PDB file of C-alpha atoms in Angstrom:
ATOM      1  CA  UNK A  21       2.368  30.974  24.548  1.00 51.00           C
ATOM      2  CA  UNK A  22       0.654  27.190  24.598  1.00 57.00           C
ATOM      3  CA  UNK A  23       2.194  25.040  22.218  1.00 65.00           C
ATOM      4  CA  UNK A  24      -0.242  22.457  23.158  1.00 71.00           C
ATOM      5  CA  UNK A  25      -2.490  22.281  20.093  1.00 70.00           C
ATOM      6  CA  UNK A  26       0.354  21.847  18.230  1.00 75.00           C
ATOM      7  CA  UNK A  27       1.815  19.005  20.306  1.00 76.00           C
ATOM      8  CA  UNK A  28      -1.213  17.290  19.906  1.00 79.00           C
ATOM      9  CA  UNK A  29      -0.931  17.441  15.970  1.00 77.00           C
ATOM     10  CA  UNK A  30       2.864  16.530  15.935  1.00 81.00           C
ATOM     11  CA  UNK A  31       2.163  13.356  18.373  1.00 83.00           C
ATOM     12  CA  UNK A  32      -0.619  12.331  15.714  1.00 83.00           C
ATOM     13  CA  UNK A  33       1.777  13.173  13.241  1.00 84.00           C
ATOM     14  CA  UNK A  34       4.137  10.327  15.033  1.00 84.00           C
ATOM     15  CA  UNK A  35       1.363   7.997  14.841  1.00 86.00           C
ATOM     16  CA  UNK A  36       0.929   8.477  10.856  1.00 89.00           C
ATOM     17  CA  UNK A  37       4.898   6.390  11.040  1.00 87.00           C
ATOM     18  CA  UNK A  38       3.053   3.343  12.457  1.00 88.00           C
ATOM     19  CA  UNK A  39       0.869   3.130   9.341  1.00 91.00           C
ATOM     20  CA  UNK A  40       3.856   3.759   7.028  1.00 93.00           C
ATOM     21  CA  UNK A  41       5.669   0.987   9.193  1.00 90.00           C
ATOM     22  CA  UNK A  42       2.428  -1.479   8.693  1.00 91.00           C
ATOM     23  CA  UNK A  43       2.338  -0.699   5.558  1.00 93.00           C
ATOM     24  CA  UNK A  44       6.033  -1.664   4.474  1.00 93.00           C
ATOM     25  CA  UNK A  45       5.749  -4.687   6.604  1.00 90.00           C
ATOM     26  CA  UNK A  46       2.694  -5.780   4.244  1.00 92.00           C
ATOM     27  CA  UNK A  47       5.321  -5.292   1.027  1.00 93.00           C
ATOM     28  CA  UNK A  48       7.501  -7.096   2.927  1.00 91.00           C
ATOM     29  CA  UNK A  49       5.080  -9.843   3.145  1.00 89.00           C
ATOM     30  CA  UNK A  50       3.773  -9.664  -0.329  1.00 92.00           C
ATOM     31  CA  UNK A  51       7.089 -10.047  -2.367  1.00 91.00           C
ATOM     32  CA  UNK A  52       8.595 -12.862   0.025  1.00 89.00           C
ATOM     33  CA  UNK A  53       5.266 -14.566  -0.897  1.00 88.00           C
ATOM     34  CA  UNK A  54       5.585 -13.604  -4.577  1.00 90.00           C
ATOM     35  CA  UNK A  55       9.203 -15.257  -4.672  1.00 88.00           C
ATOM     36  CA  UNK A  56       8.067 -18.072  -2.439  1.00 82.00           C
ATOM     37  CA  UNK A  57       5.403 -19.075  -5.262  1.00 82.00           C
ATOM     38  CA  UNK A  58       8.276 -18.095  -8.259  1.00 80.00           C
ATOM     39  CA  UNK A  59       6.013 -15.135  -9.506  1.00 75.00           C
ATOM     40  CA  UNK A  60       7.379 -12.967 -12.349  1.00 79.00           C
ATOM     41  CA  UNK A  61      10.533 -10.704 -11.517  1.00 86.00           C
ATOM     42  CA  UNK A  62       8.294  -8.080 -12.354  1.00 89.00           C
ATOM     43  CA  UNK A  63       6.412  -8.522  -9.709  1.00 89.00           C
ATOM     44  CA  UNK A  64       9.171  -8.626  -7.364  1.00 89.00           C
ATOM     45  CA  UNK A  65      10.571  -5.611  -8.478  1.00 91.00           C
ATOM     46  CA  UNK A  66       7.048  -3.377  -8.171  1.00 93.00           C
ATOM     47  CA  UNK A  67       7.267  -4.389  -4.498  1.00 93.00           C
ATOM     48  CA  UNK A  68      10.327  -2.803  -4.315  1.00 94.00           C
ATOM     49  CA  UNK A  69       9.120  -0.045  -5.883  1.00 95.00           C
ATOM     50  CA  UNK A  70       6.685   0.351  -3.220  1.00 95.00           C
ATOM     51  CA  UNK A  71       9.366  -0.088  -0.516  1.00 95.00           C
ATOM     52  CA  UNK A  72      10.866   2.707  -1.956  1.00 95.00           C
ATOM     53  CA  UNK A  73       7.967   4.727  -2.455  1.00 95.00           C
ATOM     54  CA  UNK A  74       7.046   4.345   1.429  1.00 95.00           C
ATOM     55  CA  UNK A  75      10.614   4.985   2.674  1.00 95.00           C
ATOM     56  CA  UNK A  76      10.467   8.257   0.576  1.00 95.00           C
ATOM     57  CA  UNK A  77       7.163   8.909   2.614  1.00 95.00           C
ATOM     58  CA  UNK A  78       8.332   8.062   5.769  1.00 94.00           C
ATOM     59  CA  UNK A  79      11.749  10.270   5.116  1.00 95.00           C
ATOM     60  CA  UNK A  80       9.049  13.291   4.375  1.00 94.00           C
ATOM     61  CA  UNK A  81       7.229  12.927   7.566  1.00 94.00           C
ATOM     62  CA  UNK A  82      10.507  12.522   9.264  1.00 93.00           C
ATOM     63  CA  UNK A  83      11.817  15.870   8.081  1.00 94.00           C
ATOM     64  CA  UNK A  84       8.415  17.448   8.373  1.00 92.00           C
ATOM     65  CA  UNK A  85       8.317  16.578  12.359  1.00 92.00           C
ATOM     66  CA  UNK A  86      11.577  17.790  12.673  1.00 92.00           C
ATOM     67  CA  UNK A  87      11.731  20.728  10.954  1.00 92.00           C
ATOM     68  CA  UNK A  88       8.233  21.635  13.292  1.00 88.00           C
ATOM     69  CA  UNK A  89      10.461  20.534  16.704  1.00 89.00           C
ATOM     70  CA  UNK A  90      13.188  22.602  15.796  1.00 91.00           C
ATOM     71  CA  UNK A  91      11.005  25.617  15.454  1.00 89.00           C
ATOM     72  CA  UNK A  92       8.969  25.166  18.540  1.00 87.00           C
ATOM     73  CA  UNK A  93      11.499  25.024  20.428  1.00 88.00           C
ATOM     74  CA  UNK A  94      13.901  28.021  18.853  1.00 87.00           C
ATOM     75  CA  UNK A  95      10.510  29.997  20.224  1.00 86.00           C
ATOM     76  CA  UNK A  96      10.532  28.313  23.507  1.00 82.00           C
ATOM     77  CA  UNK A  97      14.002  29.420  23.995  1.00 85.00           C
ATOM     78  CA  UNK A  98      13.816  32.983  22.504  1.00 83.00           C
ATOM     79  CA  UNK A  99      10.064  34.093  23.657  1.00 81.00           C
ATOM     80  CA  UNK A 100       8.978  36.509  21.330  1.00 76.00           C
ATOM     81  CA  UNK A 101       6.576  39.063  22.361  1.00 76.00           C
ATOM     82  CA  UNK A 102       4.055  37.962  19.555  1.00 78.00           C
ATOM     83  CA  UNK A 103       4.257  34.304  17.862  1.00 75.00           C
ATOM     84  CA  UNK A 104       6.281  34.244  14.745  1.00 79.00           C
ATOM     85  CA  UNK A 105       4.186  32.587  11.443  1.00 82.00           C
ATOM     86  CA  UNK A 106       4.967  28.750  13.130  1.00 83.00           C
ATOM     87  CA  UNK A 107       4.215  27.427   9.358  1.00 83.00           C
ATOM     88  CA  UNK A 108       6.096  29.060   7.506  1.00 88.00           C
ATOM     89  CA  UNK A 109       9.197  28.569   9.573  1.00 90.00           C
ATOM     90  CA  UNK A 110       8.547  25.360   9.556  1.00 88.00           C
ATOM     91  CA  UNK A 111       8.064  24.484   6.119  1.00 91.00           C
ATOM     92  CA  UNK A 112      11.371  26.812   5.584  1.00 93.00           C
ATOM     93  CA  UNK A 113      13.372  23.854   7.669  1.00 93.00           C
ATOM     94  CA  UNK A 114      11.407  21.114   5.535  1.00 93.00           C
ATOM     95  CA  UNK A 115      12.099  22.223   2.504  1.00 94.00           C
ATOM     96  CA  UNK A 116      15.954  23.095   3.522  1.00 94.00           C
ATOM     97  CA  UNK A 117      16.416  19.059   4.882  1.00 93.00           C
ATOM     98  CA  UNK A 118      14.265  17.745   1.841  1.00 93.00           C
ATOM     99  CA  UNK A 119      16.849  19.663  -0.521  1.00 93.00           C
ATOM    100  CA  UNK A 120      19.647  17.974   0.414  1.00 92.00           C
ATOM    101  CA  UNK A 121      17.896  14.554  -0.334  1.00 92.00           C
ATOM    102  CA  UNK A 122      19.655  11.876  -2.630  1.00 90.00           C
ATOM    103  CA  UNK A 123      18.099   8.335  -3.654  1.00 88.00           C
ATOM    104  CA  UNK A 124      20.933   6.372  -1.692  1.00 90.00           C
ATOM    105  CA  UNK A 125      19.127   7.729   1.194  1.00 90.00           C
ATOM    106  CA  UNK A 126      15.866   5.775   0.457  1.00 93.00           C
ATOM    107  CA  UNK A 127      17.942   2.870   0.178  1.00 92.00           C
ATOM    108  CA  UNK A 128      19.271   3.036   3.779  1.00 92.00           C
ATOM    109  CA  UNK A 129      15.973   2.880   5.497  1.00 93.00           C
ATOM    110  CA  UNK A 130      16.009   0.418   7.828  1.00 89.00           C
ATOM    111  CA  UNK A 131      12.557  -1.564   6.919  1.00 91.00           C
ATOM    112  CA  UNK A 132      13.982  -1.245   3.022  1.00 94.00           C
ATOM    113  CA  UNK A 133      17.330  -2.820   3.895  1.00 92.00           C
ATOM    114  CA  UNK A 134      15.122  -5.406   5.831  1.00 90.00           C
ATOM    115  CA  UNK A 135      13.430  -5.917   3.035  1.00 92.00           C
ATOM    116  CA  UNK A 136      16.091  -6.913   0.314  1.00 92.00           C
ATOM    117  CA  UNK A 137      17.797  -9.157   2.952  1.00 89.00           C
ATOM    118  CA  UNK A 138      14.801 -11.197   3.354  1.00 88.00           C
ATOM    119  CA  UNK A 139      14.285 -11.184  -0.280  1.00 89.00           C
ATOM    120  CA  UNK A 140      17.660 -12.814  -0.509  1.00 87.00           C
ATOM    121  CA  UNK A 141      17.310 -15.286   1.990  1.00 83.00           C
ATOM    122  CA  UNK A 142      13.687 -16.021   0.368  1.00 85.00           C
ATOM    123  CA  UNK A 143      15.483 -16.479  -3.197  1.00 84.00           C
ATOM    124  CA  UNK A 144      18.503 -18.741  -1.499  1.00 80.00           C
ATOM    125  CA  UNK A 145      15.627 -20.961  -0.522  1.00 75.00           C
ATOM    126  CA  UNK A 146      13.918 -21.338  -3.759  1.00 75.00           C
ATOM    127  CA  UNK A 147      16.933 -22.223  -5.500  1.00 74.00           C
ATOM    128  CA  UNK A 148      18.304 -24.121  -3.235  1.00 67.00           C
ATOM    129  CA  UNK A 149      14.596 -26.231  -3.513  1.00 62.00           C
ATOM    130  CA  UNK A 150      15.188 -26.354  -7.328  1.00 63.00           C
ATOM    131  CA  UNK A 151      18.216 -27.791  -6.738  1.00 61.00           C
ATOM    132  CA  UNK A 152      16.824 -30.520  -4.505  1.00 54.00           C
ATOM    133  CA  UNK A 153      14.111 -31.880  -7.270  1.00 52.00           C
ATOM    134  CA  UNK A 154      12.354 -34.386  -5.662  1.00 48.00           C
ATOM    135  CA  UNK A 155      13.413 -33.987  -2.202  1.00 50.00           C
ATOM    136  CA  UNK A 156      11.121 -34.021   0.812  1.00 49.00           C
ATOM    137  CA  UNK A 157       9.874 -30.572   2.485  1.00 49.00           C
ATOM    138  CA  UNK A 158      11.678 -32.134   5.631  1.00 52.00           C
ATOM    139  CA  UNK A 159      14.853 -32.298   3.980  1.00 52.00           C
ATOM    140  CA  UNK A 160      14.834 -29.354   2.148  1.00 46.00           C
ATOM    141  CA  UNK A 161      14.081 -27.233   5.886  1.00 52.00           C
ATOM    142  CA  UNK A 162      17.109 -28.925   7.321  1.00 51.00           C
ATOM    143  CA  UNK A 163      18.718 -27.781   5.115  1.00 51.00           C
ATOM    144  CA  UNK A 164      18.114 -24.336   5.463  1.00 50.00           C
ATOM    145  CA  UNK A 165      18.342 -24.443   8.917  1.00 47.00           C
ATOM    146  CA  UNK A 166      21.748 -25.802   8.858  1.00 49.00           C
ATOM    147  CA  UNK A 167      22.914 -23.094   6.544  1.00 46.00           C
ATOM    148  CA  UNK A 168      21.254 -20.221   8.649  1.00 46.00           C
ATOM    149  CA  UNK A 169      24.687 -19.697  10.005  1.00 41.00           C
ATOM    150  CA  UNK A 170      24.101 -23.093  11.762  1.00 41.00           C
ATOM    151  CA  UNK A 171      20.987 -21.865  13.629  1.00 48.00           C
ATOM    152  CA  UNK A 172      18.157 -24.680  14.350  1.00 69.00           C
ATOM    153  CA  UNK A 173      14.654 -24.481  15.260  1.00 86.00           C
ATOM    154  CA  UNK A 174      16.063 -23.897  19.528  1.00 91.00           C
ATOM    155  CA  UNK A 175      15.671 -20.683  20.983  1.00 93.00           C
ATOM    156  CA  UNK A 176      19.153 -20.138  23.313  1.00 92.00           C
ATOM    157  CA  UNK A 177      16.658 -19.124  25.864  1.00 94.00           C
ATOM    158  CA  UNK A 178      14.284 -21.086  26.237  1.00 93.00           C
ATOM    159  CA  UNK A 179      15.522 -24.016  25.083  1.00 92.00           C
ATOM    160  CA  UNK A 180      12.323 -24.684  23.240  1.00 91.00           C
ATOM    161  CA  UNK A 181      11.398 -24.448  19.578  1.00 90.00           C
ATOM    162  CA  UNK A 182      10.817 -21.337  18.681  1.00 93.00           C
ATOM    163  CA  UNK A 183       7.748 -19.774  17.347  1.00 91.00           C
ATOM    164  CA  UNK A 184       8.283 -16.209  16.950  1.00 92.00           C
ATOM    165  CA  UNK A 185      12.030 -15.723  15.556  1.00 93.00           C
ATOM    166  CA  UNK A 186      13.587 -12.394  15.978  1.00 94.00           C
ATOM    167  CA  UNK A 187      17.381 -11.937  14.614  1.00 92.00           C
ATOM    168  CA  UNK A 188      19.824  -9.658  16.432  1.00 93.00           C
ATOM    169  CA  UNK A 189      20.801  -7.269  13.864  1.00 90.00           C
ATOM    170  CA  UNK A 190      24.459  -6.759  15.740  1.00 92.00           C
ATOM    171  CA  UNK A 191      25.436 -10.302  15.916  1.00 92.00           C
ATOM    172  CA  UNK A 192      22.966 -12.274  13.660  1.00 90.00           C
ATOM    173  CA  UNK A 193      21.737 -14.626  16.264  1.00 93.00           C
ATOM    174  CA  UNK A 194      18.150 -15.911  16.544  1.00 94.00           C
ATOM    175  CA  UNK A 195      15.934 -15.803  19.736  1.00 94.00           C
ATOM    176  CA  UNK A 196      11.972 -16.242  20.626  1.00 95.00           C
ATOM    177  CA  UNK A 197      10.948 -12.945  20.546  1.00 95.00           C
ATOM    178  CA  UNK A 198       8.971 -12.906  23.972  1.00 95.00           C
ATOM    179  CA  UNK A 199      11.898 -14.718  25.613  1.00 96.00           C
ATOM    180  CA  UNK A 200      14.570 -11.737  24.998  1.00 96.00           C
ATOM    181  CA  UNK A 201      11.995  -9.716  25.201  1.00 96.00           C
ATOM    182  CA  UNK A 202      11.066 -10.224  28.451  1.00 95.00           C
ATOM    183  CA  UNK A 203      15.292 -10.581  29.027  1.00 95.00           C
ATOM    184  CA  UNK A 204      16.050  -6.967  28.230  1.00 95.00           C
ATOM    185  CA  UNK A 205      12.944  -5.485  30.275  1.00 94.00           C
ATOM    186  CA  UNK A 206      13.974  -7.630  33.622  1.00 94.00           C
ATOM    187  CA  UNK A 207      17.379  -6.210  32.714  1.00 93.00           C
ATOM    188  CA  UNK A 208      16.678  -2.850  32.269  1.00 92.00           C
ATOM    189  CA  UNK A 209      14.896  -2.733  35.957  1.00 93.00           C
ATOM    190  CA  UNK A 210      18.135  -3.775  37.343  1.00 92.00           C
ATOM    191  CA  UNK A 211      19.982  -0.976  34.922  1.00 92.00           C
ATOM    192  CA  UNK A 212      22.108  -3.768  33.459  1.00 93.00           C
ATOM    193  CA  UNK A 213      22.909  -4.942  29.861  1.00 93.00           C
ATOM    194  CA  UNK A 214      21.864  -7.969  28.401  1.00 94.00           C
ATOM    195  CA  UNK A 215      24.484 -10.037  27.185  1.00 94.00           C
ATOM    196  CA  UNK A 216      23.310 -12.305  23.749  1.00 95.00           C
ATOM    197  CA  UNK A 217      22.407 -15.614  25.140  1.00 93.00           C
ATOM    198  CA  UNK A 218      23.841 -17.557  22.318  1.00 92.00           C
ATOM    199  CA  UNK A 219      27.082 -19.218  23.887  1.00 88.00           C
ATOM    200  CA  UNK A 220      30.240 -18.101  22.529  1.00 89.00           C
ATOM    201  CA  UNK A 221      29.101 -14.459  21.551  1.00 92.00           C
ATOM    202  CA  UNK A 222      30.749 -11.580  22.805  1.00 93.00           C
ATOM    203  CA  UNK A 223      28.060  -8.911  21.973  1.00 93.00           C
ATOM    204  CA  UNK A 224      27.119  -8.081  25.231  1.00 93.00           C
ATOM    205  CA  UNK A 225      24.426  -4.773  24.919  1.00 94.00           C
ATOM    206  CA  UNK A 226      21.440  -6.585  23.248  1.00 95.00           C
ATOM    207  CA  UNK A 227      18.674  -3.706  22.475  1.00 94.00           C
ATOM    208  CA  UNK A 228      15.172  -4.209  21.369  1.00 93.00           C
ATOM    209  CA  UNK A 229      16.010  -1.909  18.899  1.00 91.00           C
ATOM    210  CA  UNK A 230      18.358  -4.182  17.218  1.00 92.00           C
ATOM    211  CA  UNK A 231      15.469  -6.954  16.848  1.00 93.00           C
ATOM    212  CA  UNK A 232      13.751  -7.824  13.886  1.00 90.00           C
ATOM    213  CA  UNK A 233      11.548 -10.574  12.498  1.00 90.00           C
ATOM    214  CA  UNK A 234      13.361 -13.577  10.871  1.00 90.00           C
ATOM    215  CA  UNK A 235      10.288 -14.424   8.186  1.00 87.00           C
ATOM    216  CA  UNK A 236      12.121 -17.050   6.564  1.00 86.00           C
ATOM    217  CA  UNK A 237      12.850 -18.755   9.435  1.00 87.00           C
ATOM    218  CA  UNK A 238       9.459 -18.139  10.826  1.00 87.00           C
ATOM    219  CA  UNK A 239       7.951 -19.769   7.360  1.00 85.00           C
ATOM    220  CA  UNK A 240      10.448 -22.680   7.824  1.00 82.00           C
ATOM    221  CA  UNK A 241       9.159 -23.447  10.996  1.00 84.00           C
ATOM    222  CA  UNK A 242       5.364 -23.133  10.215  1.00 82.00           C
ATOM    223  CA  UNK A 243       6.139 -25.373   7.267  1.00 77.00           C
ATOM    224  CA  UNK A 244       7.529 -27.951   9.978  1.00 74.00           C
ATOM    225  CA  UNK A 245       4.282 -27.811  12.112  1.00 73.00           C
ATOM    226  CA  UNK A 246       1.953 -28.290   9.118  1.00 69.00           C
ATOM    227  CA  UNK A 247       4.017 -31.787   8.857  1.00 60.00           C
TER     228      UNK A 247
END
């Protein structure tokens, strides 16, 4: 039996995940900018919506290339003399994972949880320029980088500003993204794990998995170079 038209449509499948992934990152965009320019809550909260509405679609697509894997391979291992009805055992699996669905699921995708942390550390900003009045830009960004659990504009790295922020997920700390990047591959060549660069931290396994985007620090410093 060749399975390999049907490889070909599950890798496409796979690819379908990026434009889900794009797609959330947009949101992501859209309601920090909506909060950065103190839209209507409204607003806010119909991004979030959408959030939601994507994770649901990415959960679907999940289940649906799972629930396809799982019964390719049950074939590969028993080899029937004449191929089962692939589709309908398939969609048998989907519909058994997509039954025991619940909303609190949505909620722990990872770009969603992203997503309302960045949305709170958008908000703590605004307020805390409300608070400030008159202030300066300049003095308002210090102050937010101070109180980004005391992380300035210095990569640990590098030693140089950094331009593309990524935050470690485990252990909260802040690198260039190209810089610990490029760490974990020259690491990984040498099958050893990359300890976080940030002095005093124990965490000593740093992934790329574990890496995402700090917007509001990236918008901080962007603000700082338009100065």
């Amino acid at each position: 039996i060749s399975f390999n038209a049907i490889d070909s449509s599950l890798s496409s499948l796979k690819n379908c995940q990026s434009y889900i992934n794009s797609g959330m990152d947009v949101a992501t965009q859209v309601a920090l900018d909506l909060v950065e320019s103190f839209n209507d809550e409204e607003d806010i909260n119909n991004m979030e919506k959408v959030m939601l509405e994507y994770a649901k679609m990415d959960r679907e697509l999940n289940h649906y290339i799972k629930a396809f894997e799982e019964t390719i391979n049950q074939v590969k291992r028993e080899k029937p003399e004449n191929l089962p009805d692939l589709e309908s055992l398939a969609q048998e699996k989907f519909l058994e994972m997509e039954s025991k669905n619940s909303d609190s699921d949505l909620e722990r995708n990872e770009k969603y949880i992203y997503f309302k942390d960045q949305l709170k550390e958008m908000k703590k900003q605004c307020d805390r320029q409300c608070h400030h009045g008159n202030d300066t830009i300049e003095q308002i960004d210090e102050d937010i980088a101070v109180t980004r659990s005391q992380t300035n504009f210095i990569c640990p790295i590098t030693q140089m500003t950094m331009k593309r922020p990524v935050r470690n997920k485990v252990c909260g700390h802040i690198y260039e993204e190209d810089a610990i990047l490029e760490m974990i591959q020259t690491q990984k060549l040498k099958k050893r794990k990359v300890r976080c660069p940030k002095m005093g931290c124990s965490h000593d396994d740093v992934k790329g998995s574990d890496l995402v985007p700090d917007e509001i620090l990236k918008r901080v410093l962007d603000s700082q170079k338009k100065q």
